[in-house]
Amino acid sequence: MNMQARTKNEGSFGAGAGDGKQVISVLFVDDEPDILVICKRYLEQTGRFTVNTATSAREALDILCTSAHDAVVADYQMPDMDGIAFLKVLRERYPALPFLLFTGRGREDIAIAAFESGADCYVKKGGTPTKQFDELAQKIQQVVEREVESKRIREMDTIFREVFNNANDAIFLHEMTPTGPGKYILVNDVALRWLGYSASEMLTMSPLDIVPEEVMSVVLPKATKALSECGHATFESVHRRKDGGTYPVEVSCHTLAFNRRTVAFSIVRDITGRKNAEAALCESEGKWRTLAESTPVAIMIHQGDHLVYINPAGEWMTGYSAGELYAKNYWDLAAPEFRQIVRERGRQRQNGERLPYSYDVRIIAKDDSPKWISVTGNQIQYSGRPAGLISAVDITERKKSEDLIALTSRKLALMNDMTHQDLQNKITGLRGYVELAREAKTEEERSAYSDKEERILADIHHMIKNCKDYQEMGVNQPRWIPVEESIRIAASIVSPGPGITVESHLAGLELFADPLIEKIFSHLIDNAVRHGKTTTHIRFLCEPTNEGVLLICEDDGAGIPETKKKNLFQRGTGSAIGFGLFFVRECLEINGMKIAELSHPGNGARFGITVPNGMYRCVKPT
């Protein structure tokens, strides 16, 4: 590839193409020569565009290798490589080059695929040539101008990040005068929060106002000398808050040119914790050990390549004894993919280099079980030599929860896709009956088709409602759901009729679950009414088990045929349009519960919901 052309394509439009004066260079790709001729003529006669053309994506890629363009317009359906595939190649080579899909294919999935692949705009062919090319010209102008503006914003954002994102702590930018530090030009929110001043107050102050005089008299000469000789200095100091309180800090300062002035850029870290830890260690190692050995947080100290101290919590977390751990390299506990970073950060920590305050690591315990820990580290002096102080917290369960949430999200996405397929089937059937009704020769035939159309519309309405339920799964935080009240509400919503009673013996029982779980009771009652045929009584009760409780829903209806039990909870079984018991099972599983069919032929339907310990409670009714 011509790398010079690649660079030009990524930035040529930024040189004024969006200011209304310069001409925009467009590469138009379509396998229909007539379309290319018409488009080129129309766009160029506006005076705002120059148009190069290509009859295939591969020809267009060759052109882009040798000449720069401000935007690419391409058809979707082309030989060898369609518009989406072409777009993906473009995004790999020219990430910022504006791309418009101009096609007669109006399918929604094509538009979605285009935007997911990085298209800037989707324009549908059709209508009068003047109207459609006016729209295309306007869209090209808009996306190019938008990219120009985005480039300017990115440049400004880069400058901002250079100043503010080079440190995790307080940031100060202040003038440097011949007599010493001048007024502040810029400070970040962390600095304002630590010091207690407003931004307007800080801009009237200088380092002389926040560093005690006795500290400044010691720090300033050394810092000034280092800055003049090297352009940077790292030193410890003290900052004084607005309320008069002080705290120790570590300052990393650099001088740089800013708006034709010499300024100092300082990254300041509050080292109160480190100083307190050092003081505590110096004052009483015995006191420190008592604290370290009683805390549930694992604490380790390493010097060189080995651990020199680990507390009981660390032994419990890893499964190794202290003696076994002292014989290992400190990074041997880490899973293979983390050993290099653990080793490198340990070395940097002992050397006093700046590091992220905390990070997550996977370790392998003595019993080969993987565990996730959150590691926080710092440099200390131990037995007169630099060492790394590490604290670690077991976050394995949190990681499992995150994985479960991700799995749940994928499952819900799959459900939505399946529901979309069902909806398409219903719409196809509806259209079929509409056509048949038009061709019907008698009013009786038309009326029959109309009844079927009404039924399908009712099914579609029901499906849309269920889609909404699926989308709401996992959105809300779990809370305690009173079961008896939920059953009463469900019965009133379903309205089983005057000949059917709903009975509940669950006063005080609450489930800890997504609020959407309340809807399972509506589905269970509806299932008994729809399929029980002779149902007159529906009852809810619970029984204790070794694992928790079994929540039971039973009725006195016709029961469930053996032939249907195998696929009872599968999608498409249990209701007219594919939800019902399938929804109940999915909703319960996401909340950590399970449902099973427990009935016997001829004795009505009976379902049991297994609720594990911790997911339910019994409260005294008020």
XYZ file of C-alpha atoms in Angstrom:
622
model
C 0.000 0.000 0.000
C 1.131 3.578 -0.682
C 1.496 4.847 2.899
C 1.660 8.461 1.750
C -1.777 8.148 0.106
C -3.115 6.460 3.226
C -2.065 9.396 5.392
C -3.571 11.874 2.954
C -6.908 10.065 2.795
C -7.167 10.183 6.548
C -6.609 13.910 6.792
C -7.032 15.741 3.499
C -10.564 16.947 4.201
C -9.401 18.724 7.319
C -7.644 21.368 5.248
C -10.735 23.444 4.683
C -13.135 21.186 2.813
C -15.880 21.962 5.306
C -15.451 25.773 5.368
C -17.787 26.372 2.399
C -14.956 27.623 0.137
C -12.836 24.668 -0.929
C -14.119 21.900 -3.192
C -14.845 18.478 -1.671
C -13.184 15.528 -3.415
C -15.529 12.499 -3.667
C -14.815 8.951 -4.801
C -18.082 7.426 -6.143
C -18.213 3.616 -6.406
C -21.036 1.833 -8.308
C -21.129 -1.073 -10.762
C -23.669 0.838 -12.927
C -21.745 3.188 -15.294
C -24.869 5.271 -15.956
C -25.270 6.034 -12.263
C -21.610 7.106 -12.091
C -21.997 9.451 -15.072
C -25.187 11.058 -13.735
C -23.883 11.441 -10.202
C -20.547 12.890 -11.301
C -22.242 15.424 -13.589
C -24.826 16.491 -11.033
C -22.418 16.894 -8.095
C -19.731 18.680 -10.083
C -22.178 21.143 -11.619
C -22.929 22.425 -8.122
C -19.378 23.757 -7.972
C -18.837 22.196 -4.548
C -17.472 18.783 -5.565
C -14.959 17.005 -7.744
C -15.898 13.366 -8.394
C -13.722 10.395 -9.262
C -15.491 7.145 -10.143
C -14.864 3.411 -9.827
C -16.993 0.477 -10.974
C -15.862 -1.893 -8.210
C -14.616 -1.792 -4.645
C -11.222 -3.174 -5.624
C -10.744 -0.435 -8.222
C -11.708 2.119 -5.577
C -9.115 0.757 -3.138
C -6.434 1.063 -5.822
C -7.441 4.683 -6.439
C -7.298 5.495 -2.737
C -3.732 4.172 -2.602
C -2.577 6.891 -4.983
C -4.904 9.854 -4.453
C -6.583 11.506 -1.501
C -10.337 12.023 -1.183
C -12.550 13.773 1.327
C -15.373 11.208 1.189
C -16.374 7.884 -0.379
C -19.886 7.120 -1.690
C -20.590 3.482 -2.551
C -23.448 1.251 -3.674
C -24.291 -1.834 -1.595
C -24.667 -4.591 -4.199
C -21.489 -4.832 -6.280
C -19.604 -7.795 -7.755
C -16.694 -9.394 -5.871
C -17.036 -7.141 -2.812
C -20.308 -5.543 -1.641
C -20.579 -2.147 -0.010
C -20.387 -3.447 3.574
C -17.267 -5.533 2.919
C -15.732 -2.537 1.143
C -16.551 -0.327 4.135
C -14.844 -2.752 6.541
C -11.644 -2.653 4.481
C -11.819 1.150 4.400
C -12.198 1.356 8.156
C -9.064 -0.770 8.606
C -7.024 1.408 6.289
C -8.616 4.843 6.665
C -10.498 4.957 9.991
C -11.516 8.613 9.700
C -12.441 8.783 5.987
C -16.190 9.659 5.683
C -18.265 6.925 4.013
C -21.850 7.093 2.665
C -23.806 4.009 1.513
C -25.948 5.053 -1.481
C -28.116 2.123 -2.458
C -31.472 1.043 -3.773
C -31.562 -1.768 -1.216
C -33.879 -0.473 1.480
C -33.728 -3.369 3.938
C -33.307 -2.385 7.544
C -30.649 -5.056 8.155
C -28.415 -3.495 5.482
C -28.690 -0.063 7.106
C -27.936 -1.557 10.518
C -24.931 -3.487 9.177
C -23.645 -0.324 7.498
C -23.754 1.743 10.670
C -22.302 -1.073 12.774
C -19.404 -1.301 10.318
C -18.710 2.427 10.629
C -20.748 4.133 7.890
C -21.296 7.852 8.424
C -24.563 7.995 6.488
C -27.065 5.800 4.638
C -28.861 7.317 1.626
C -31.551 5.359 -0.224
C -31.807 5.620 -3.977
C -35.190 6.505 -5.387
C -37.427 9.412 -6.280
C -36.634 12.108 -8.800
C -32.939 12.511 -9.751
C -32.898 16.153 -8.643
C -34.331 15.359 -5.240
C -32.166 12.335 -4.532
C -28.913 13.979 -5.693
C -29.754 17.146 -3.749
C -30.101 14.958 -0.679
C -26.864 13.099 -1.467
C -24.939 16.350 -1.947
C -26.274 17.693 1.323
C -25.366 14.482 3.181
C -21.829 14.469 1.757
C -21.368 18.087 2.828
C -22.667 17.310 6.314
C -20.509 14.235 6.996
C -17.352 15.952 5.730
C -18.013 19.043 7.837
C -18.765 16.813 10.803
C -15.449 14.982 10.388
C -13.592 18.296 10.106
C -15.144 19.435 13.360
C -14.468 16.062 14.988
C -10.820 16.323 13.997
C -10.587 19.763 15.593
C -12.229 18.456 18.765
C -9.845 15.495 18.838
C -6.878 17.831 18.549
C -8.126 19.967 21.426
C -8.918 16.875 23.455
C -5.380 15.574 22.888
C -3.940 18.819 24.238
C -6.215 18.614 27.276
C -5.259 15.010 27.964
C -1.565 15.882 27.732
C -2.057 18.368 30.535
C -4.627 16.681 32.753
C -4.393 12.920 32.202
C -0.712 12.340 32.895
C -1.387 11.772 36.566
C -3.969 10.174 38.791
C -3.724 12.840 41.471
C -3.863 16.632 41.818
C -2.593 18.670 38.834
C -1.337 22.250 38.952
C -0.155 24.585 36.190
C 1.441 27.820 37.427
C 3.643 30.603 36.102
C 7.397 30.674 36.649
C 8.883 34.111 37.301
C 12.516 35.151 37.782
C 11.861 35.384 41.515
C 10.113 32.038 41.890
C 6.703 30.389 41.388
C 3.914 32.657 40.120
C 0.124 32.431 40.100
C -1.801 29.320 39.154
C -3.079 29.126 35.584
C -5.005 25.858 35.860
C -5.800 23.306 38.575
C -7.895 20.143 38.431
C -10.877 19.133 40.541
C -8.815 16.817 42.754
C -6.616 19.723 43.817
C -9.660 21.877 44.586
C -11.240 19.088 46.618
C -8.110 18.386 48.621
C -7.361 22.044 49.373
C -10.942 23.227 49.862
C -10.657 26.268 47.580
C -12.826 27.217 44.602
C -11.303 27.493 41.130
C -11.621 31.286 41.129
C -9.818 31.477 44.478
C -6.976 29.245 43.308
C -6.359 31.396 40.213
C -5.491 34.333 42.493
C -2.969 32.230 44.452
C 0.475 30.671 43.953
C 2.379 27.761 45.546
C 3.613 30.254 48.149
C 0.023 30.426 49.475
C -0.467 26.679 50.023
C 3.023 25.581 51.171
C 3.974 26.581 54.746
C 6.848 29.059 54.804
C 9.158 26.810 56.808
C 8.661 24.005 54.264
C 9.006 26.291 51.240
C 12.337 27.653 52.505
C 13.750 24.106 52.370
C 12.024 22.817 49.237
C 12.240 25.831 46.904
C 16.060 26.097 46.519
C 16.433 22.377 45.726
C 13.450 22.303 43.356
C 14.538 25.490 41.557
C 18.038 24.095 40.988
C 16.739 20.783 39.640
C 14.247 22.516 37.330
C 16.900 24.853 35.912
C 19.383 22.025 35.323
C 17.087 19.179 34.213
C 13.689 20.718 33.542
C 12.050 18.430 36.102
C 12.158 17.660 39.800
C 10.547 15.201 42.235
C 10.379 16.087 45.893
C 8.265 15.826 49.031
C 6.449 18.820 50.453
C 3.458 19.833 52.574
C 0.198 21.466 51.426
C -2.001 23.619 53.634
C -5.790 23.483 53.189
C -8.118 26.449 53.334
C -9.175 25.379 56.858
C -5.534 25.458 58.013
C -4.978 21.705 58.075
C -1.916 20.259 56.337
C -1.069 17.010 54.577
C 2.159 15.593 53.093
C 2.532 15.369 49.312
C 4.914 14.065 46.688
C 5.406 16.511 43.813
C 6.590 15.653 40.312
C 7.240 18.964 38.522
C 8.195 19.769 34.912
C 8.739 23.110 33.183
C 7.287 23.705 29.738
C 6.387 26.479 27.303
C 2.727 27.527 27.357
C 1.368 30.563 25.472
C 4.915 31.952 25.115
C 5.501 31.678 28.833
C 7.512 29.293 30.968
C 5.176 27.443 33.295
C 5.486 24.624 35.790
C 3.333 21.535 35.383
C 3.050 19.618 38.675
C 1.511 16.251 39.511
C 0.883 16.035 43.247
C 0.119 12.878 45.201
C -1.273 12.874 48.722
C 1.124 10.577 50.631
C -0.647 10.785 53.963
C -1.310 7.056 53.922
C 2.269 6.214 53.078
C 3.650 8.546 55.715
C 1.279 7.203 58.328
C 2.248 3.648 57.438
C 5.946 4.476 57.659
C 5.490 6.233 60.978
C 3.487 3.345 62.361
C 6.149 0.864 61.272
C 8.921 2.903 62.843
C 6.991 3.396 66.057
C 6.099 -0.218 66.675
C 6.609 -3.217 64.419
C 4.818 -5.344 66.971
C 1.735 -3.135 66.789
C 1.821 -3.355 63.003
C 2.052 -7.139 63.076
C -0.918 -7.357 65.437
C -2.984 -5.325 63.026
C -1.725 -7.152 59.928
C -2.298 -10.598 61.388
C -5.842 -9.873 62.522
C -7.144 -8.238 59.344
C -9.112 -10.287 56.778
C -7.178 -8.509 54.020
C -4.084 -10.351 52.741
C -0.905 -8.330 53.383
C 2.474 -9.165 51.842
C 5.909 -7.558 51.753
C 8.404 -8.434 49.037
C 12.066 -7.562 48.631
C 14.016 -8.598 45.594
C 12.265 -11.606 44.070
C 10.817 -13.099 47.250
C 8.216 -12.454 49.898
C 9.635 -11.603 53.301
C 6.302 -11.344 55.116
C 2.750 -12.622 54.615
C -0.094 -12.457 57.123
C -2.506 -15.294 58.000
C -5.154 -13.889 55.640
C -2.674 -14.288 52.794
C -1.987 -17.899 53.778
C -5.706 -18.620 53.920
C -6.312 -16.928 50.565
C -3.574 -18.863 48.736
C -3.706 -22.159 50.645
C 0.086 -22.104 51.126
C 1.937 -21.778 54.411
C 4.216 -18.802 54.965
C 7.288 -21.054 54.627
C 6.103 -22.383 51.258
C 5.459 -18.861 50.004
C 8.849 -17.531 51.142
C 10.517 -20.222 49.001
C 8.718 -19.005 45.861
C 9.215 -15.983 43.650
C 6.503 -13.491 44.568
C 5.041 -13.635 41.047
C 4.710 -17.452 41.023
C 1.260 -17.203 42.622
C -0.106 -15.294 39.622
C -1.781 -17.144 36.772
C 0.597 -17.540 33.795
C -0.933 -14.672 31.832
C -0.370 -12.241 34.737
C 3.114 -13.254 35.913
C 5.036 -10.835 33.727
C 3.018 -7.781 34.787
C 3.151 -8.788 38.480
C 6.916 -9.245 38.282
C 7.469 -5.938 36.467
C 5.239 -3.900 38.759
C 6.889 -5.426 41.821
C 10.295 -4.325 40.527
C 9.027 -0.844 39.706
C 7.373 -0.538 43.104
C 10.612 -1.359 44.929
C 12.413 1.230 42.790
C 9.907 3.891 43.814
C 8.471 4.346 40.321
C 4.922 5.618 39.810
C 2.355 2.839 39.293
C -1.424 2.427 39.134
C -2.701 2.452 42.707
C -4.546 -0.873 42.312
C -5.238 -3.552 39.728
C -6.919 -6.976 39.483
C -4.961 -10.225 39.112
C -5.926 -13.880 38.777
C -3.955 -16.270 41.018
C -3.790 -20.056 41.325
C -4.250 -21.350 44.890
C -2.485 -24.425 46.233
C -5.523 -26.618 45.453
C -5.309 -25.376 41.799
C -8.492 -23.326 42.162
C -8.371 -19.977 40.323
C -9.098 -16.835 42.330
C -9.366 -13.173 41.463
C -7.792 -10.639 43.821
C -7.664 -6.843 43.833
C -4.089 -5.745 44.553
C -3.053 -2.416 46.084
C 0.646 -1.645 46.448
C 3.122 0.917 47.693
C 6.833 1.315 48.437
C 8.039 1.143 52.050
C 11.276 0.799 53.940
C 11.533 -2.648 55.529
C 14.580 -3.529 57.651
C 16.282 -0.473 56.258
C 15.824 -1.394 52.596
C 13.186 -0.557 49.934
C 10.373 -3.081 49.717
C 6.925 -3.479 48.197
C 3.903 -3.481 50.504
C 0.933 -5.341 49.006
C -2.646 -5.689 50.212
C -5.020 -8.048 48.419
C -8.766 -8.664 48.632
C -10.497 -11.748 47.222
C -12.928 -10.535 44.519
C -13.673 -13.959 42.996
C -17.395 -13.734 43.754
C -17.590 -10.256 42.240
C -15.985 -11.533 39.057
C -18.435 -14.426 38.962
C -21.294 -11.957 39.292
C -19.924 -9.878 36.424
C -19.669 -13.000 34.263
C -23.236 -13.951 35.184
C -24.479 -10.500 34.195
C -22.699 -10.765 30.839
C -24.170 -14.229 30.276
C -27.628 -12.965 31.147
C -27.296 -10.095 28.675
C -26.335 -12.476 25.894
C -29.259 -14.734 26.736
C -31.697 -11.828 26.600
C -30.310 -10.706 23.252
C -30.929 -14.195 21.902
C -34.497 -14.133 23.216
C -35.181 -10.841 21.471
C -33.865 -12.240 18.179
C -36.138 -15.252 18.477
C -39.124 -13.056 19.225
C -38.385 -10.962 16.126
C -38.576 -14.141 14.020
C -41.980 -15.008 15.475
C -43.234 -11.499 14.783
C -42.167 -11.754 11.146
C -44.090 -15.037 10.813
C -47.238 -13.442 12.213
C -46.961 -10.451 9.892
C -46.494 -12.768 6.925
C -49.635 -14.664 7.909
C -51.565 -11.427 8.373
C -50.597 -10.205 4.933
C -51.684 -13.527 3.488
C -55.156 -13.289 5.015
C -55.484 -9.668 3.825
C -54.800 -10.814 0.263
C -57.248 -13.705 0.597
C -59.919 -11.364 1.956
C -59.502 -9.102 -1.048
C -60.020 -12.053 -3.373
C -62.979 -13.498 -1.402
C -66.196 -13.786 -3.402
C -68.680 -13.866 -0.539
C -69.235 -11.862 2.590
C -69.031 -15.071 4.622
C -65.510 -15.763 3.329
C -64.415 -12.180 4.006
C -65.803 -12.376 7.535
C -63.908 -15.607 8.215
C -60.645 -14.081 7.009
C -61.332 -10.959 9.066
C -61.712 -13.102 12.205
C -58.354 -14.703 11.525
C -56.758 -11.291 10.983
C -58.148 -10.155 14.350
C -56.689 -13.241 16.014
C -53.262 -12.638 14.520
C -53.348 -8.977 15.570
C -54.192 -10.072 19.118
C -51.249 -12.486 19.011
C -48.927 -9.715 17.796
C -50.117 -7.447 20.602
C -49.407 -10.237 23.101
C -45.954 -10.825 21.620
C -45.036 -7.136 21.831
C -46.043 -7.134 25.489
C -43.879 -10.183 26.147
C -40.967 -8.585 24.253
C -41.174 -5.677 26.665
C -41.040 -8.123 29.578
C -37.921 -9.751 28.130
C -36.231 -6.378 27.684
C -36.925 -5.508 31.311
C -35.297 -8.729 32.609
C -32.144 -7.954 34.579
C -32.568 -4.170 34.236
C -33.811 -3.535 37.775
C -31.935 -4.277 40.966
C -33.260 -7.276 42.932
C -35.518 -6.478 45.881
C -37.732 -8.337 48.324
C -41.008 -9.307 46.609
C -44.022 -10.220 48.819
C -45.362 -13.410 47.204
C -48.930 -13.345 48.526
C -49.505 -9.774 47.351
C -47.985 -10.574 43.933
C -50.359 -13.538 43.521
C -53.392 -11.383 44.363
C -52.336 -8.803 41.790
C -51.680 -11.508 39.188
C -55.133 -13.051 39.760
C -56.809 -9.670 39.284
C -54.879 -9.081 36.042
C -55.642 -12.524 34.558
C -59.288 -12.458 35.752
C -59.806 -16.256 35.582
C -63.600 -15.920 35.746
C -66.354 -16.484 38.309
C -66.045 -20.276 38.144
C -62.331 -20.380 39.104
C -60.872 -19.537 42.540
C -57.247 -18.705 43.348
C -56.052 -19.676 46.835
C -52.707 -18.771 48.481
C -51.126 -19.936 51.750
C -47.912 -17.877 51.546
C -48.474 -14.996 53.977
C -45.127 -13.467 54.993
C -43.060 -15.220 52.298
C -40.841 -12.868 50.280
C -38.448 -13.612 47.400
C -35.253 -11.639 46.687
C -35.425 -11.192 42.929
C -35.896 -8.906 39.953
C -39.323 -7.206 40.279
C -40.220 -8.759 36.914
C -40.541 -12.106 38.704
C -44.006 -10.966 39.826
C -45.202 -11.696 36.290
C -44.475 -15.426 36.583
C -47.551 -15.756 38.790
C -49.688 -14.220 36.034
C -48.297 -16.755 33.547
C -48.880 -19.697 35.906
C -52.497 -18.669 36.574
C -53.084 -17.989 32.871
C -51.601 -21.389 31.999
C -53.999 -23.148 34.404
C -56.993 -21.257 32.974
C -56.058 -21.740 29.304
C -55.019 -25.373 29.374
C -56.725 -26.851 32.441
C -60.027 -27.043 30.549
C -61.994 -28.092 33.682
C -60.028 -25.972 36.165
C -62.087 -24.596 39.078
C -59.407 -24.120 41.738
C -55.782 -22.876 41.647
C -53.663 -23.083 44.807
C -50.232 -21.691 45.816
C -48.320 -23.143 48.787
C -44.732 -23.917 49.828
C -42.773 -26.758 51.402
C -39.341 -26.642 53.121
C -36.398 -28.469 51.506
C -32.732 -29.013 52.408
C -31.683 -26.351 49.885
C -34.406 -23.775 50.697
C -38.124 -23.896 49.936
C -40.288 -25.370 47.194
C -42.947 -22.921 45.989
C -45.868 -24.898 44.506
C -48.619 -23.933 42.063
C -51.289 -26.605 41.491
C -54.756 -26.796 39.952
C -57.625 -29.302 39.677
C -57.876 -29.156 35.908
C -57.405 -31.811 33.240
C -53.692 -32.142 33.935
C -50.797 -32.389 31.471
C -50.642 -35.209 28.901
C -47.453 -37.283 29.092
C -46.748 -36.504 25.436
C -46.438 -32.791 26.201
C -44.335 -32.965 29.369
C -41.001 -33.390 27.582
C -41.210 -30.013 25.787
C -43.355 -28.238 28.351
C -40.887 -25.411 29.042
C -39.627 -25.084 25.488
C -40.360 -21.983 23.498
C -43.608 -22.404 21.547
C -45.192 -24.675 24.207
C -47.637 -23.528 26.868
C -49.312 -20.620 25.076
C -50.734 -19.697 21.749
C -47.778 -17.635 20.600
C -44.650 -19.175 22.005
C -44.117 -17.773 25.542
C -45.971 -18.886 28.689
C -43.994 -21.466 30.657
C -40.866 -20.753 28.607
C -40.914 -17.183 29.960
C -41.468 -18.487 33.508
C -38.458 -20.793 33.314
C -36.127 -18.148 31.851
C -37.189 -15.491 34.344
C -36.658 -17.860 37.280
C -33.261 -19.091 36.062
C -31.964 -15.553 35.700
C -32.943 -15.014 39.346
C -31.174 -18.188 40.507
C -34.309 -20.358 40.797
C -35.626 -23.405 38.918
C -39.065 -24.727 37.972
C -40.128 -28.334 37.419
C -43.374 -30.100 36.493
C -44.493 -32.370 39.371
C -47.992 -33.516 38.409
C -49.449 -36.969 37.855
C -51.872 -37.800 35.019
C -55.498 -37.082 35.899
C -54.659 -35.086 39.048
C -54.378 -31.617 37.541
C -51.187 -29.636 36.825
C -48.556 -29.122 39.557
C -45.427 -27.007 39.255
C -42.622 -26.640 41.822
C -40.267 -23.633 42.009
C -36.994 -24.318 43.869
C -35.938 -21.214 45.836
C -32.419 -21.597 47.346
C -31.434 -20.385 50.807
C -30.712 -16.687 50.876
C -33.228 -15.986 48.114
C -36.269 -16.029 50.408
C -37.321 -14.881 53.841
C -40.370 -15.103 56.050
C -41.564 -11.895 57.658
C -44.240 -11.572 60.294
C -47.452 -10.233 58.703
C -48.448 -6.819 60.035
